């Protein structure tokens, strides 16, 4: 279940809104003041995670190259 975080421009508080269905594009509203003046906050988990995975992959390649050299 995707969870989206929104910052309310009216009361400056954060609301976590559960997206029940991707097709259901109802306007997000602040759960504190019900304002629809909200800004989507991009997840901080999605991109750093893939960045880490990329670093891990390149480290693995370096390790394999090093092993090949010592084996030769
Ligand atoms: Zn609000």
PDB file of N, CA, C and O and ligand atoms in Angstrom:
ATOM      1  N   UNK A   1       0.853  -1.208   0.000  1.00  0.00           N
ATOM      2  CA  UNK A   1       0.000   0.000   0.000  1.00  0.00           C
ATOM      3  C   UNK A   1       0.883   1.251   0.000  1.00  0.00           C
ATOM      4  O   UNK A   1       1.627   1.481   0.956  1.00  0.00           O
ATOM      5  N   UNK A   2       0.828   2.043  -1.037  1.00  0.00           N
ATOM      6  CA  UNK A   2       1.673   3.242  -1.048  1.00  0.00           C
ATOM      7  C   UNK A   2       1.160   4.317  -0.107  1.00  0.00           C
ATOM      8  O   UNK A   2      -0.033   4.595  -0.055  1.00  0.00           O
ATOM      9  N   UNK A   3       2.085   4.880   0.632  1.00  0.00           N
ATOM     10  CA  UNK A   3       1.753   5.988   1.523  1.00  0.00           C
ATOM     11  C   UNK A   3       2.404   7.250   0.971  1.00  0.00           C
ATOM     12  O   UNK A   3       3.566   7.233   0.596  1.00  0.00           O
ATOM     13  N   UNK A   4       1.630   8.310   0.913  1.00  0.00           N
ATOM     14  CA  UNK A   4       2.162   9.561   0.425  1.00  0.00           C
ATOM     15  C   UNK A   4       2.152  10.590   1.539  1.00  0.00           C
ATOM     16  O   UNK A   4       1.213  10.659   2.318  1.00  0.00           O
ATOM     17  N   UNK A   5       3.207  11.375   1.595  1.00  0.00           N
ATOM     18  CA  UNK A   5       3.276  12.439   2.584  1.00  0.00           C
ATOM     19  C   UNK A   5       3.021  13.769   1.899  1.00  0.00           C
ATOM     20  O   UNK A   5       3.565  14.036   0.822  1.00  0.00           O
ATOM     21  N   UNK A   6       2.208  14.566   2.530  1.00  0.00           N
ATOM     22  CA  UNK A   6       1.899  15.886   1.995  1.00  0.00           C
ATOM     23  C   UNK A   6       2.198  16.928   3.056  1.00  0.00           C
ATOM     24  O   UNK A   6       1.994  16.701   4.251  1.00  0.00           O
ATOM     25  N   UNK A   7       2.695  18.075   2.588  1.00  0.00           N
ATOM     26  CA  UNK A   7       2.904  19.214   3.481  1.00  0.00           C
ATOM     27  C   UNK A   7       1.788  20.206   3.213  1.00  0.00           C
ATOM     28  O   UNK A   7       1.588  20.632   2.069  1.00  0.00           O
ATOM     29  N   UNK A   8       1.092  20.559   4.273  1.00  0.00           N
ATOM     30  CA  UNK A   8      -0.009  21.503   4.135  1.00  0.00           C
ATOM     31  C   UNK A   8       0.559  22.923   4.054  1.00  0.00           C
ATOM     32  O   UNK A   8       1.359  23.332   4.892  1.00  0.00           O
ATOM     33  N   UNK A   9       0.146  23.657   3.018  1.00  0.00           N
ATOM     34  CA  UNK A   9       0.621  25.034   2.864  1.00  0.00           C
ATOM     35  C   UNK A   9      -0.151  25.974   3.780  1.00  0.00           C
ATOM     36  O   UNK A   9       0.258  27.105   4.000  1.00  0.00           O
ATOM     37  N   UNK A  10      -1.252  25.489   4.296  1.00  0.00           N
ATOM     38  CA  UNK A  10      -2.082  26.323   5.166  1.00  0.00           C
ATOM     39  C   UNK A  10      -1.600  26.271   6.612  1.00  0.00           C
ATOM     40  O   UNK A  10      -1.323  27.303   7.217  1.00  0.00           O
ATOM     41  N   UNK A  11      -1.454  25.066   7.168  1.00  0.00           N
ATOM     42  CA  UNK A  11      -1.066  24.947   8.585  1.00  0.00           C
ATOM     43  C   UNK A  11       0.368  24.444   8.749  1.00  0.00           C
ATOM     44  O   UNK A  11       0.846  24.303   9.865  1.00  0.00           O
ATOM     45  N   UNK A  12       1.046  24.163   7.620  1.00  0.00           N
ATOM     46  CA  UNK A  12       2.457  23.747   7.632  1.00  0.00           C
ATOM     47  C   UNK A  12       2.683  22.434   8.368  1.00  0.00           C
ATOM     48  O   UNK A  12       3.757  22.195   8.900  1.00  0.00           O
ATOM     49  N   UNK A  13       1.656  21.603   8.423  1.00  0.00           N
ATOM     50  CA  UNK A  13       1.825  20.307   9.061  1.00  0.00           C
ATOM     51  C   UNK A  13       1.803  19.231   8.004  1.00  0.00           C
ATOM     52  O   UNK A  13       1.345  19.440   6.885  1.00  0.00           O
ATOM     53  N   UNK A  14       2.318  18.080   8.392  1.00  0.00           N
ATOM     54  CA  UNK A  14       2.414  16.971   7.449  1.00  0.00           C
ATOM     55  C   UNK A  14       1.243  16.013   7.606  1.00  0.00           C
ATOM     56  O   UNK A  14       0.820  15.735   8.720  1.00  0.00           O
ATOM     57  N   UNK A  15       0.783  15.518   6.478  1.00  0.00           N
ATOM     58  CA  UNK A  15      -0.260  14.511   6.503  1.00  0.00           C
ATOM     59  C   UNK A  15       0.223  13.306   5.723  1.00  0.00           C
ATOM     60  O   UNK A  15       0.806  13.440   4.650  1.00  0.00           O
ATOM     61  N   UNK A  16       0.032  12.147   6.278  1.00  0.00           N
ATOM     62  CA  UNK A  16       0.335  10.930   5.554  1.00  0.00           C
ATOM     63  C   UNK A  16      -0.968  10.374   5.014  1.00  0.00           C
ATOM     64  O   UNK A  16      -1.896  10.108   5.763  1.00  0.00           O
ATOM     65  N   UNK A  17      -1.028  10.262   3.704  1.00  0.00           N
ATOM     66  CA  UNK A  17      -2.264   9.851   3.068  1.00  0.00           C
ATOM     67  C   UNK A  17      -2.042   8.532   2.351  1.00  0.00           C
ATOM     68  O   UNK A  17      -1.084   8.370   1.585  1.00  0.00           O
ATOM     69  N   UNK A  18      -2.904   7.603   2.643  1.00  0.00           N
ATOM     70  CA  UNK A  18      -2.821   6.284   2.028  1.00  0.00           C
ATOM     71  C   UNK A  18      -3.515   6.315   0.670  1.00  0.00           C
ATOM     72  O   UNK A  18      -4.671   6.706   0.566  1.00  0.00           O
ATOM     73  N   UNK A  19      -2.776   5.926  -0.344  1.00  0.00           N
ATOM     74  CA  UNK A  19      -3.355   5.870  -1.686  1.00  0.00           C
ATOM     75  C   UNK A  19      -4.019   4.513  -1.860  1.00  0.00           C
ATOM     76  O   UNK A  19      -3.351   3.503  -2.024  1.00  0.00           O
ATOM     77  N   UNK A  20      -5.324   4.512  -1.771  1.00  0.00           N
ATOM     78  CA  UNK A  20      -6.062   3.252  -1.816  1.00  0.00           C
ATOM     79  C   UNK A  20      -5.971   2.612  -3.194  1.00  0.00           C
ATOM     80  O   UNK A  20      -5.873   1.407  -3.320  1.00  0.00           O
ATOM     81  N   UNK A  21      -5.971   3.433  -4.214  1.00  0.00           N
ATOM     82  CA  UNK A  21      -5.913   2.919  -5.579  1.00  0.00           C
ATOM     83  C   UNK A  21      -5.281   3.965  -6.484  1.00  0.00           C
ATOM     84  O   UNK A  21      -5.566   5.150  -6.358  1.00  0.00           O
ATOM     85  N   UNK A  22      -4.397   3.559  -7.393  1.00  0.00           N
ATOM     86  CA  UNK A  22      -3.756   4.524  -8.285  1.00  0.00           C
ATOM     87  C   UNK A  22      -4.759   5.231  -9.182  1.00  0.00           C
ATOM     88  O   UNK A  22      -4.522   6.331  -9.639  1.00  0.00           O
ATOM     89  N   UNK A  23      -5.873   4.585  -9.453  1.00  0.00           N
ATOM     90  CA  UNK A  23      -6.893   5.171 -10.317  1.00  0.00           C
ATOM     91  C   UNK A  23      -7.695   6.234  -9.580  1.00  0.00           C
ATOM     92  O   UNK A  23      -8.246   7.142 -10.195  1.00  0.00           O
ATOM     93  N   UNK A  24      -7.729   6.111  -8.272  1.00  0.00           N
ATOM     94  CA  UNK A  24      -8.488   7.061  -7.472  1.00  0.00           C
ATOM     95  C   UNK A  24      -7.651   8.310  -7.211  1.00  0.00           C
ATOM     96  O   UNK A  24      -6.873   8.355  -6.280  1.00  0.00           O
ATOM     97  N   UNK A  25      -7.775   9.299  -8.067  1.00  0.00           N
ATOM     98  CA  UNK A  25      -6.966  10.515  -7.943  1.00  0.00           C
ATOM     99  C   UNK A  25      -7.755  11.626  -7.275  1.00  0.00           C
ATOM    100  O   UNK A  25      -7.824  12.739  -7.765  1.00  0.00           O
ATOM    101  N   UNK A  26      -8.360  11.303  -6.162  1.00  0.00           N
ATOM    102  CA  UNK A  26      -9.071  12.326  -5.405  1.00  0.00           C
ATOM    103  C   UNK A  26      -8.054  13.329  -4.871  1.00  0.00           C
ATOM    104  O   UNK A  26      -6.944  12.945  -4.517  1.00  0.00           O
ATOM    105  N   UNK A  27      -8.406  14.613  -4.854  1.00  0.00           N
ATOM    106  CA  UNK A  27      -7.452  15.611  -4.363  1.00  0.00           C
ATOM    107  C   UNK A  27      -7.107  15.370  -2.907  1.00  0.00           C
ATOM    108  O   UNK A  27      -7.984  15.096  -2.087  1.00  0.00           O
ATOM    109  N   UNK A  28      -5.819  15.422  -2.616  1.00  0.00           N
ATOM    110  CA  UNK A  28      -5.370  15.212  -1.243  1.00  0.00           C
ATOM    111  C   UNK A  28      -5.775  16.403  -0.392  1.00  0.00           C
ATOM    112  O   UNK A  28      -5.766  17.535  -0.859  1.00  0.00           O
ATOM    113  N   UNK A  29      -6.119  16.120   0.839  1.00  0.00           N
ATOM    114  CA  UNK A  29      -6.488  17.186   1.759  1.00  0.00           C
ATOM    115  C   UNK A  29      -5.751  17.000   3.069  1.00  0.00           C
ATOM    116  O   UNK A  29      -5.467  15.871   3.478  1.00  0.00           O
ATOM    117  N   UNK A  30      -5.416  18.093   3.699  1.00  0.00           N
ATOM    118  CA  UNK A  30      -4.728  18.060   4.978  1.00  0.00           C
ATOM    119  C   UNK A  30      -5.609  17.385   6.022  1.00  0.00           C
ATOM    120  O   UNK A  30      -6.802  17.687   6.134  1.00  0.00           O
ATOM    121  N   UNK A  31      -5.016  16.463   6.770  1.00  0.00           N
ATOM    122  CA  UNK A  31      -5.799  15.749   7.773  1.00  0.00           C
ATOM    123  C   UNK A  31      -5.965  16.590   9.044  1.00  0.00           C
ATOM    124  O   UNK A  31      -6.680  16.209   9.951  1.00  0.00           O
ATOM    125  N   UNK A  32      -5.266  17.716   9.104  1.00  0.00           N
ATOM    126  CA  UNK A  32      -5.349  18.565  10.295  1.00  0.00           C
ATOM    127  C   UNK A  32      -6.366  19.688  10.123  1.00  0.00           C
ATOM    128  O   UNK A  32      -7.151  19.964  11.009  1.00  0.00           O
ATOM    129  N   UNK A  33      -6.329  20.341   8.943  1.00  0.00           N
ATOM    130  CA  UNK A  33      -7.220  21.490   8.750  1.00  0.00           C
ATOM    131  C   UNK A  33      -8.110  21.316   7.516  1.00  0.00           C
ATOM    132  O   UNK A  33      -8.865  22.214   7.174  1.00  0.00           O
ATOM    133  N   UNK A  34      -7.987  20.163   6.845  1.00  0.00           N
ATOM    134  CA  UNK A  34      -8.818  19.840   5.685  1.00  0.00           C
ATOM    135  C   UNK A  34      -8.552  20.739   4.471  1.00  0.00           C
ATOM    136  O   UNK A  34      -9.326  20.736   3.520  1.00  0.00           O
ATOM    137  N   UNK A  35      -7.474  21.487   4.515  1.00  0.00           N
ATOM    138  CA  UNK A  35      -7.130  22.309   3.369  1.00  0.00           C
ATOM    139  C   UNK A  35      -6.639  21.433   2.226  1.00  0.00           C
ATOM    140  O   UNK A  35      -5.975  20.419   2.439  1.00  0.00           O
ATOM    141  N   UNK A  36      -6.966  21.808   1.006  1.00  0.00           N
ATOM    142  CA  UNK A  36      -6.459  21.064  -0.156  1.00  0.00           C
ATOM    143  C   UNK A  36      -5.204  21.730  -0.709  1.00  0.00           C
ATOM    144  O   UNK A  36      -4.681  21.316  -1.734  1.00  0.00           O
ATOM    145  N   UNK A  37      -4.720  22.754  -0.024  1.00  0.00           N
ATOM    146  CA  UNK A  37      -3.473  23.411  -0.426  1.00  0.00           C
ATOM    147  C   UNK A  37      -2.308  22.604   0.141  1.00  0.00           C
ATOM    148  O   UNK A  37      -1.638  23.008   1.085  1.00  0.00           O
ATOM    149  N   UNK A  38      -2.085  21.430  -0.436  1.00  0.00           N
ATOM    150  CA  UNK A  38      -1.043  20.549   0.065  1.00  0.00           C
ATOM    151  C   UNK A  38      -0.040  20.259  -1.033  1.00  0.00           C
ATOM    152  O   UNK A  38      -0.378  20.249  -2.211  1.00  0.00           O
ATOM    153  N   UNK A  39       1.185  20.046  -0.618  1.00  0.00           N
ATOM    154  CA  UNK A  39       2.264  19.770  -1.542  1.00  0.00           C
ATOM    155  C   UNK A  39       2.784  18.375  -1.259  1.00  0.00           C
ATOM    156  O   UNK A  39       3.074  18.031  -0.118  1.00  0.00           O
ATOM    157  N   UNK A  40       2.947  17.614  -2.302  1.00  0.00           N
ATOM    158  CA  UNK A  40       3.450  16.250  -2.144  1.00  0.00           C
ATOM    159  C   UNK A  40       4.909  16.282  -1.710  1.00  0.00           C
ATOM    160  O   UNK A  40       5.722  16.988  -2.275  1.00  0.00           O
ATOM    161  N   UNK A  41       5.240  15.499  -0.683  1.00  0.00           N
ATOM    162  CA  UNK A  41       6.628  15.352  -0.262  1.00  0.00           C
ATOM    163  C   UNK A  41       7.135  14.039  -0.832  1.00  0.00           C
ATOM    164  O   UNK A  41       6.552  12.985  -0.600  1.00  0.00           O
ATOM    165  N   UNK A  42       8.201  14.112  -1.591  1.00  0.00           N
ATOM    166  CA  UNK A  42       8.728  12.899  -2.204  1.00  0.00           C
ATOM    167  C   UNK A  42       9.335  12.008  -1.136  1.00  0.00           C
ATOM    168  O   UNK A  42      10.005  12.469  -0.226  1.00  0.00           O
ATOM    169  N   UNK A  43       9.108  10.743  -1.259  1.00  0.00           N
ATOM    170  CA  UNK A  43       9.608   9.774  -0.295  1.00  0.00           C
ATOM    171  C   UNK A  43      11.122   9.829  -0.220  1.00  0.00           C
ATOM    172  O   UNK A  43      11.812   9.889  -1.226  1.00  0.00           O
ATOM    173  N   UNK A  44      11.650   9.814   0.998  1.00  0.00           N
ATOM    174  CA  UNK A  44      13.119   9.832   1.123  1.00  0.00           C
ATOM    175  C   UNK A  44      13.670   8.423   1.100  1.00  0.00           C
ATOM    176  O   UNK A  44      14.845   8.211   1.210  1.00  0.00           O
ATOM    177  N   UNK A  45      12.794   7.424   0.968  1.00  0.00           N
ATOM    178  CA  UNK A  45      13.271   6.045   0.975  1.00  0.00           C
ATOM    179  C   UNK A  45      13.571   5.527  -0.423  1.00  0.00           C
ATOM    180  O   UNK A  45      14.482   4.752  -0.608  1.00  0.00           O
ATOM    181  N   UNK A  46      12.809   5.986  -1.397  1.00  0.00           N
ATOM    182  CA  UNK A  46      12.898   5.415  -2.741  1.00  0.00           C
ATOM    183  C   UNK A  46      14.261   5.648  -3.389  1.00  0.00           C
ATOM    184  O   UNK A  46      14.927   4.708  -3.784  1.00  0.00           O
ATOM    185  N   UNK A  47      14.700   6.900  -3.496  1.00  0.00           N
ATOM    186  CA  UNK A  47      15.918   7.163  -4.262  1.00  0.00           C
ATOM    187  C   UNK A  47      17.214   6.824  -3.521  1.00  0.00           C
ATOM    188  O   UNK A  47      18.100   6.238  -4.135  1.00  0.00           O
ATOM    189  N   UNK A  48      17.351   7.123  -2.209  1.00  0.00           N
ATOM    190  CA  UNK A  48      18.596   6.711  -1.535  1.00  0.00           C
ATOM    191  C   UNK A  48      18.805   5.194  -1.572  1.00  0.00           C
ATOM    192  O   UNK A  48      19.931   4.731  -1.636  1.00  0.00           O
ATOM    193  N   UNK A  49      17.726   4.439  -1.547  1.00  0.00           N
ATOM    194  CA  UNK A  49      17.831   2.991  -1.549  1.00  0.00           C
ATOM    195  C   UNK A  49      18.424   2.496  -2.872  1.00  0.00           C
ATOM    196  O   UNK A  49      19.319   1.675  -2.884  1.00  0.00           O
ATOM    197  N   UNK A  50      17.916   3.030  -3.989  1.00  0.00           N
ATOM    198  CA  UNK A  50      18.434   2.598  -5.286  1.00  0.00           C
ATOM    199  C   UNK A  50      19.872   3.075  -5.466  1.00  0.00           C
ATOM    200  O   UNK A  50      20.686   2.424  -6.102  1.00  0.00           O
ATOM    201  N   UNK A  51      20.186   4.227  -4.888  1.00  0.00           N
ATOM    202  CA  UNK A  51      21.557   4.741  -4.924  1.00  0.00           C
ATOM    203  C   UNK A  51      22.490   3.764  -4.207  1.00  0.00           C
ATOM    204  O   UNK A  51      23.559   3.424  -4.689  1.00  0.00           O
ATOM    205  N   UNK A  52      22.061   3.295  -3.052  1.00  0.00           N
ATOM    206  CA  UNK A  52      22.840   2.324  -2.291  1.00  0.00           C
ATOM    207  C   UNK A  52      23.044   1.034  -3.085  1.00  0.00           C
ATOM    208  O   UNK A  52      24.131   0.477  -3.118  1.00  0.00           O
ATOM    209  N   UNK A  53      21.972   0.581  -3.712  1.00  0.00           N
ATOM    210  CA  UNK A  53      22.037  -0.653  -4.492  1.00  0.00           C
ATOM    211  C   UNK A  53      23.043  -0.502  -5.630  1.00  0.00           C
ATOM    212  O   UNK A  53      23.791  -1.428  -5.928  1.00  0.00           O
ATOM    213  N   UNK A  54      23.071   0.685  -6.238  1.00  0.00           N
ATOM    214  CA  UNK A  54      24.015   0.937  -7.325  1.00  0.00           C
ATOM    215  C   UNK A  54      25.448   0.898  -6.793  1.00  0.00           C
ATOM    216  O   UNK A  54      26.344   0.343  -7.393  1.00  0.00           O
ATOM    217  N   UNK A  55      25.675   1.515  -5.628  1.00  0.00           N
ATOM    218  CA  UNK A  55      27.009   1.508  -5.032  1.00  0.00           C
ATOM    219  C   UNK A  55      27.439   0.084  -4.692  1.00  0.00           C
ATOM    220  O   UNK A  55      28.571  -0.303  -4.928  1.00  0.00           O
ATOM    221  N   UNK A  56      26.513  -0.686  -4.134  1.00  0.00           N
ATOM    222  CA  UNK A  56      26.821  -2.077  -3.804  1.00  0.00           C
ATOM    223  C   UNK A  56      27.214  -2.848  -5.050  1.00  0.00           C
ATOM    224  O   UNK A  56      28.166  -3.614  -5.048  1.00  0.00           O
ATOM    225  N   UNK A  57      26.506  -2.621  -6.144  1.00  0.00           N
ATOM    226  CA  UNK A  57      26.773  -3.336  -7.390  1.00  0.00           C
ATOM    227  C   UNK A  57      28.172  -3.001  -7.899  1.00  0.00           C
ATOM    228  O   UNK A  57      28.913  -3.885  -8.319  1.00  0.00           O
ATOM    229  N   UNK A  58      28.553  -1.714  -7.835  1.00  0.00           N
ATOM    230  CA  UNK A  58      29.871  -1.337  -8.347  1.00  0.00           C
ATOM    231  C   UNK A  58      30.970  -1.861  -7.429  1.00  0.00           C
ATOM    232  O   UNK A  58      32.039  -2.239  -7.888  1.00  0.00           O
ATOM    233  N   UNK A  59      30.690  -1.914  -6.123  1.00  0.00           N
ATOM    234  CA  UNK A  59      31.676  -2.472  -5.194  1.00  0.00           C
ATOM    235  C   UNK A  59      31.890  -3.955  -5.475  1.00  0.00           C
ATOM    236  O   UNK A  59      33.017  -4.445  -5.450  1.00  0.00           O
ATOM    237  N   UNK A  60      30.809  -4.647  -5.765  1.00  0.00           N
ATOM    238  CA  UNK A  60      30.915  -6.067  -6.093  1.00  0.00           C
ATOM    239  C   UNK A  60      31.771  -6.273  -7.335  1.00  0.00           C
ATOM    240  O   UNK A  60      32.611  -7.156  -7.380  1.00  0.00           O
ATOM    241  N   UNK A  61      31.560  -5.415  -8.322  1.00  0.00           N
ATOM    242  CA  UNK A  61      32.341  -5.524  -9.559  1.00  0.00           C
ATOM    243  C   UNK A  61      33.828  -5.299  -9.277  1.00  0.00           C
ATOM    244  O   UNK A  61      34.686  -6.001  -9.787  1.00  0.00           O
ATOM    245  N   UNK A  62      34.123  -4.311  -8.416  1.00  0.00           N
ATOM    246  CA  UNK A  62      35.505  -4.039  -8.057  1.00  0.00           C
ATOM    247  C   UNK A  62      36.130  -5.232  -7.339  1.00  0.00           C
ATOM    248  O   UNK A  62      37.272  -5.601  -7.581  1.00  0.00           O
ATOM    249  N   UNK A  63      35.372  -5.825  -6.430  1.00  0.00           N
ATOM    250  CA  UNK A  63      35.867  -6.991  -5.699  1.00  0.00           C
ATOM    251  C   UNK A  63      36.145  -8.151  -6.643  1.00  0.00           C
ATOM    252  O   UNK A  63      37.161  -8.833  -6.523  1.00  0.00           O
ATOM    253  N   UNK A  64      35.269  -8.370  -7.591  1.00  0.00           N
ATOM    254  CA  UNK A  64      35.453  -9.465  -8.543  1.00  0.00           C
ATOM    255  C   UNK A  64      36.701  -9.216  -9.393  1.00  0.00           C
ATOM    256  O   UNK A  64      37.479 -10.127  -9.636  1.00  0.00           O
ATOM    257  N   UNK A  65      36.894  -7.955  -9.811  1.00  0.00           N
ATOM    258  CA  UNK A  65      38.060  -7.624 -10.615  1.00  0.00           C
ATOM    259  C   UNK A  65      39.332  -7.880  -9.813  1.00  0.00           C
ATOM    260  O   UNK A  65      40.306  -8.418 -10.330  1.00  0.00           O
ATOM    261  N   UNK A  66      39.318  -7.512  -8.514  1.00  0.00           N
ATOM    262  CA  UNK A  66      40.467  -7.714  -7.656  1.00  0.00           C
ATOM    263  C   UNK A  66      40.768  -9.197  -7.489  1.00  0.00           C
ATOM    264  O   UNK A  66      41.929  -9.615  -7.554  1.00  0.00           O
ATOM    265  N   UNK A  67      39.734  -9.994  -7.319  1.00  0.00           N
ATOM    266  CA  UNK A  67      39.929 -11.452  -7.169  1.00  0.00           C
ATOM    267  C   UNK A  67      40.534 -12.058  -8.419  1.00  0.00           C
ATOM    268  O   UNK A  67      41.424 -12.882  -8.360  1.00  0.00           O
ATOM    269  N   UNK A  68      40.050 -11.600  -9.568  1.00  0.00           N
ATOM    270  CA  UNK A  68      40.565 -12.116 -10.845  1.00  0.00           C
ATOM    271  C   UNK A  68      42.054 -11.803 -10.986  1.00  0.00           C
ATOM    272  O   UNK A  68      42.826 -12.641 -11.436  1.00  0.00           O
ATOM    273  N   UNK A  69      42.445 -10.612 -10.558  1.00  0.00           N
ATOM    274  CA  UNK A  69      43.852 -10.228 -10.664  1.00  0.00           C
ATOM    275  C   UNK A  69      44.739 -11.119  -9.793  1.00  0.00           C
ATOM    276  O   UNK A  69      45.779 -11.579 -10.224  1.00  0.00           O
ATOM    277  N   UNK A  70      44.295 -11.360  -8.539  1.00  0.00           N
ATOM    278  CA  UNK A  70      45.115 -12.181  -7.641  1.00  0.00           C
ATOM    279  C   UNK A  70      45.150 -13.630  -8.114  1.00  0.00           C
ATOM    280  O   UNK A  70      46.153 -14.319  -7.928  1.00  0.00           O
ATOM    281  N   UNK A  71      44.067 -14.078  -8.763  1.00  0.00           N
ATOM    282  CA  UNK A  71      44.049 -15.450  -9.275  1.00  0.00           C
ATOM    283  C   UNK A  71      45.012 -15.633 -10.441  1.00  0.00           C
ATOM    284  O   UNK A  71      45.599 -16.692 -10.614  1.00  0.00           O
ATOM    285  N   UNK A  72      45.199 -14.541 -11.217  1.00  0.00           N
ATOM    286  CA  UNK A  72      46.128 -14.632 -12.340  1.00  0.00           C
ATOM    287  C   UNK A  72      47.557 -14.581 -11.796  1.00  0.00           C
ATOM    288  O   UNK A  72      48.456 -15.213 -12.143  1.00  0.00           O
TER     289      UNK A  72
HETATM  290 ZN1  LIG B   1      -3.423  21.827   7.204  1.00  0.00          ZN
END
